[in-house]
PDB file of C-alpha atoms in Angstrom:
ATOM      1  CA  MET Y   1      56.878  26.555  77.014  1.00  0.00           C
ATOM      2  CA  LEU Y   2      56.512  27.811  73.446  1.00  0.00           C
ATOM      3  CA  SER Y   3      57.634  31.304  74.454  1.00  0.00           C
ATOM      4  CA  ILE Y   4      60.972  29.941  75.711  1.00  0.00           C
ATOM      5  CA  TRP Y   5      61.674  28.447  72.278  1.00  0.00           C
ATOM      6  CA  ILE Y   6      60.809  31.745  70.583  1.00  0.00           C
ATOM      7  CA  VAL Y   7      63.113  33.707  72.890  1.00  0.00           C
ATOM      8  CA  GLN Y   8      65.900  31.180  72.402  1.00  0.00           C
ATOM      9  CA  LYS Y   9      65.520  31.304  68.599  1.00  0.00           C
ATOM     10  CA  ASP Y  10      65.538  35.142  68.567  1.00  0.00           C
ATOM     11  CA  LEU Y  11      68.622  35.324  70.792  1.00  0.00           C
ATOM     12  CA  LEU Y  12      70.421  32.824  68.579  1.00  0.00           C
ATOM     13  CA  LEU Y  13      69.602  34.880  65.465  1.00  0.00           C
ATOM     14  CA  LEU Y  14      70.714  38.074  67.192  1.00  0.00           C
ATOM     15  CA  ILE Y  15      74.042  36.575  68.305  1.00  0.00           C
ATOM     16  CA  ARG Y  16      74.734  35.335  64.769  1.00  0.00           C
ATOM     17  CA  ASN Y  17      74.030  38.759  63.253  1.00  0.00           C
ATOM     18  CA  LYS Y  18      76.826  40.942  64.679  1.00  0.00           C
ATOM     19  CA  LYS Y  19      75.665  44.079  62.857  1.00  0.00           C
ATOM     20  CA  ALA Y  20      72.191  43.857  64.421  1.00  0.00           C
ATOM     21  CA  LEU Y  21      73.691  43.195  67.859  1.00  0.00           C
ATOM     22  CA  ILE Y  22      75.971  46.240  67.645  1.00  0.00           C
ATOM     23  CA  THR Y  23      73.079  48.398  66.412  1.00  0.00           C
ATOM     24  CA  LEU Y  24      70.841  47.133  69.195  1.00  0.00           C
ATOM     25  CA  LEU Y  25      73.407  48.073  71.837  1.00  0.00           C
ATOM     26  CA  LEU Y  26      74.904  51.291  70.431  1.00  0.00           C
ATOM     27  CA  MET Y  27      71.891  53.130  69.021  1.00  0.00           C
ATOM     28  CA  PRO Y  28      70.194  53.771  72.401  1.00  0.00           C
ATOM     29  CA  LEU Y  29      73.493  55.071  73.809  1.00  0.00           C
ATOM     30  CA  ILE Y  30      74.031  57.391  70.836  1.00  0.00           C
ATOM     31  CA  LEU Y  31      70.438  58.633  71.067  1.00  0.00           C
ATOM     32  CA  ILE Y  32      70.786  59.314  74.797  1.00  0.00           C
ATOM     33  CA  ALA Y  33      73.997  61.283  74.190  1.00  0.00           C
ATOM     34  CA  ILE Y  34      72.446  63.386  71.411  1.00  0.00           C
ATOM     35  CA  LEU Y  35      69.242  64.156  73.301  1.00  0.00           C
ATOM     36  CA  GLY Y  36      71.128  64.765  76.526  1.00  0.00           C
ATOM     37  CA  SER Y  37      73.322  67.382  74.941  1.00  0.00           C
ATOM     38  CA  ALA Y  38      70.415  68.954  73.052  1.00  0.00           C
ATOM     39  CA  PHE Y  39      68.209  69.352  76.126  1.00  0.00           C
ATOM     40  CA  SER Y  40      70.870  69.900  78.797  1.00  0.00           C
ATOM     41  CA  ASN Y  41      70.086  73.620  79.174  1.00  0.00           C
ATOM     42  CA  MET Y  42      66.362  73.041  79.432  1.00  0.00           C
ATOM     43  CA  PHE Y  43      66.591  71.317  82.804  1.00  0.00           C
ATOM     44  CA  SER Y  44      69.134  73.633  84.348  1.00  0.00           C
ATOM     45  CA  SER Y  45      68.324  75.199  87.709  1.00  0.00           C
ATOM     46  CA  ASN Y  46      69.984  78.467  86.715  1.00  0.00           C
ATOM     47  CA  GLU Y  47      67.501  80.791  84.979  1.00  0.00           C
ATOM     48  CA  ASP Y  48      70.215  82.342  82.790  1.00  0.00           C
ATOM     49  CA  GLU Y  49      71.160  78.943  81.353  1.00  0.00           C
ATOM     50  CA  ARG Y  50      67.620  77.925  80.406  1.00  0.00           C
ATOM     51  CA  LEU Y  51      66.346  78.154  76.880  1.00  0.00           C
ATOM     52  CA  ALA Y  52      65.043  81.535  75.852  1.00  0.00           C
ATOM     53  CA  MET Y  53      61.302  81.973  75.764  1.00  0.00           C
ATOM     54  CA  PHE Y  54      59.591  81.453  72.449  1.00  0.00           C
ATOM     55  CA  HIS Y  55      57.987  84.616  71.045  1.00  0.00           C
ATOM     56  CA  ILE Y  56      54.854  84.235  68.922  1.00  0.00           C
ATOM     57  CA  ALA Y  57      52.341  86.615  67.393  1.00  0.00           C
ATOM     58  CA  VAL Y  58      48.624  85.901  67.238  1.00  0.00           C
ATOM     59  CA  VAL Y  59      46.268  87.343  64.652  1.00  0.00           C
ATOM     60  CA  ASP Y  60      42.682  86.636  65.686  1.00  0.00           C
ATOM     61  CA  GLU Y  61      40.578  87.490  62.650  1.00  0.00           C
ATOM     62  CA  ASP Y  62      37.717  85.305  63.885  1.00  0.00           C
ATOM     63  CA  SER Y  63      37.201  87.258  67.128  1.00  0.00           C
ATOM     64  CA  SER Y  64      34.730  84.622  68.279  1.00  0.00           C
ATOM     65  CA  GLU Y  65      34.261  83.522  71.867  1.00  0.00           C
ATOM     66  CA  HIS Y  66      36.166  80.290  71.160  1.00  0.00           C
ATOM     67  CA  SER Y  67      39.170  81.968  69.562  1.00  0.00           C
ATOM     68  CA  LYS Y  68      39.372  84.573  72.327  1.00  0.00           C
ATOM     69  CA  ARG Y  69      39.163  81.811  74.934  1.00  0.00           C
ATOM     70  CA  PHE Y  70      41.931  79.856  73.173  1.00  0.00           C
ATOM     71  CA  VAL Y  71      44.234  82.870  73.066  1.00  0.00           C
ATOM     72  CA  GLU Y  72      43.538  83.859  76.656  1.00  0.00           C
ATOM     73  CA  ASP Y  73      43.344  80.463  78.396  1.00  0.00           C
ATOM     74  CA  VAL Y  74      45.842  78.419  76.437  1.00  0.00           C
ATOM     75  CA  LEU Y  75      48.408  80.882  75.132  1.00  0.00           C
ATOM     76  CA  HIS Y  76      48.401  83.538  77.853  1.00  0.00           C
ATOM     77  CA  ASN Y  77      47.731  81.346  80.898  1.00  0.00           C
ATOM     78  CA  GLU Y  78      48.749  77.721  80.313  1.00  0.00           C
ATOM     79  CA  LEU Y  79      51.823  78.308  78.158  1.00  0.00           C
ATOM     80  CA  SER Y  80      53.025  81.535  79.742  1.00  0.00           C
ATOM     81  CA  ASN Y  81      56.124  79.821  81.185  1.00  0.00           C
ATOM     82  CA  PHE Y  82      57.296  78.825  77.703  1.00  0.00           C
ATOM     83  CA  ILE Y  83      56.055  81.468  75.281  1.00  0.00           C
ATOM     84  CA  THR Y  84      55.367  85.162  75.138  1.00  0.00           C
ATOM     85  CA  VAL Y  85      52.347  86.125  73.084  1.00  0.00           C
ATOM     86  CA  GLU Y  86      51.910  89.332  71.157  1.00  0.00           C
ATOM     87  CA  GLU Y  87      48.569  90.089  69.535  1.00  0.00           C
ATOM     88  CA  LEU Y  88      49.248  91.812  66.202  1.00  0.00           C
ATOM     89  CA  SER Y  89      47.441  92.637  63.007  1.00  0.00           C
ATOM     90  CA  ARG Y  90      48.207  90.870  59.744  1.00  0.00           C
ATOM     91  CA  SER Y  91      50.156  93.863  58.454  1.00  0.00           C
ATOM     92  CA  GLU Y  92      52.389  94.034  61.561  1.00  0.00           C
ATOM     93  CA  ILE Y  93      53.538  90.402  61.337  1.00  0.00           C
ATOM     94  CA  THR Y  94      56.061  90.871  58.520  1.00  0.00           C
ATOM     95  CA  GLN Y  95      57.714  93.786  60.266  1.00  0.00           C
ATOM     96  CA  ALA Y  96      57.882  91.879  63.567  1.00  0.00           C
ATOM     97  CA  MET Y  97      59.435  88.828  61.884  1.00  0.00           C
ATOM     98  CA  ASP Y  98      61.965  90.931  59.963  1.00  0.00           C
ATOM     99  CA  SER Y  99      63.082  92.597  63.179  1.00  0.00           C
ATOM    100  CA  LYS Y 100      63.257  89.129  64.850  1.00  0.00           C
ATOM    101  CA  ARG Y 101      60.838  90.256  67.550  1.00  0.00           C
ATOM    102  CA  ILE Y 102      58.742  87.111  66.959  1.00  0.00           C
ATOM    103  CA  SER Y 103      59.578  83.627  65.707  1.00  0.00           C
ATOM    104  CA  VAL Y 104      56.163  82.353  64.672  1.00  0.00           C
ATOM    105  CA  ALA Y 105      52.826  83.854  63.760  1.00  0.00           C
ATOM    106  CA  LEU Y 106      49.546  82.079  64.493  1.00  0.00           C
ATOM    107  CA  LEU Y 107      46.657  83.157  62.270  1.00  0.00           C
ATOM    108  CA  ILE Y 108      43.132  82.332  63.381  1.00  0.00           C
ATOM    109  CA  PRO Y 109      41.092  82.943  60.207  1.00  0.00           C
ATOM    110  CA  LYS Y 110      37.601  84.374  60.116  1.00  0.00           C
ATOM    111  CA  GLY Y 111      34.961  81.622  60.278  1.00  0.00           C
ATOM    112  CA  LEU Y 112      37.250  78.999  61.832  1.00  0.00           C
ATOM    113  CA  VAL Y 113      34.694  78.010  64.486  1.00  0.00           C
ATOM    114  CA  ILE Y 114      31.955  77.588  61.879  1.00  0.00           C
ATOM    115  CA  SER Y 115      34.035  75.132  59.860  1.00  0.00           C
TER     116      SER Y 115
END
């Protein structure tokens, strides 16, 4: 019975505050429109209309079993539909980014597994 009074009080406050009522109704619609237009190409059935794959470079300075497993299992296998992975050295990253061959570089530093 107490919950009915709380709901009634909140609805009465909401109806009195026109700005809050308009915000409550319009903001979800605006958000749906923005996100719908932003992600419309992602869910397209046509391969040419889909978003381009994301190109990243990986520098594995640790060369441990864990870092190799991460690069192979996660980046090459699990995320292969979304990203292309290029294994580069630290010196090659700048050149690859300048030529826009890659978008992001992932650096796995030496001793990462130990820490």
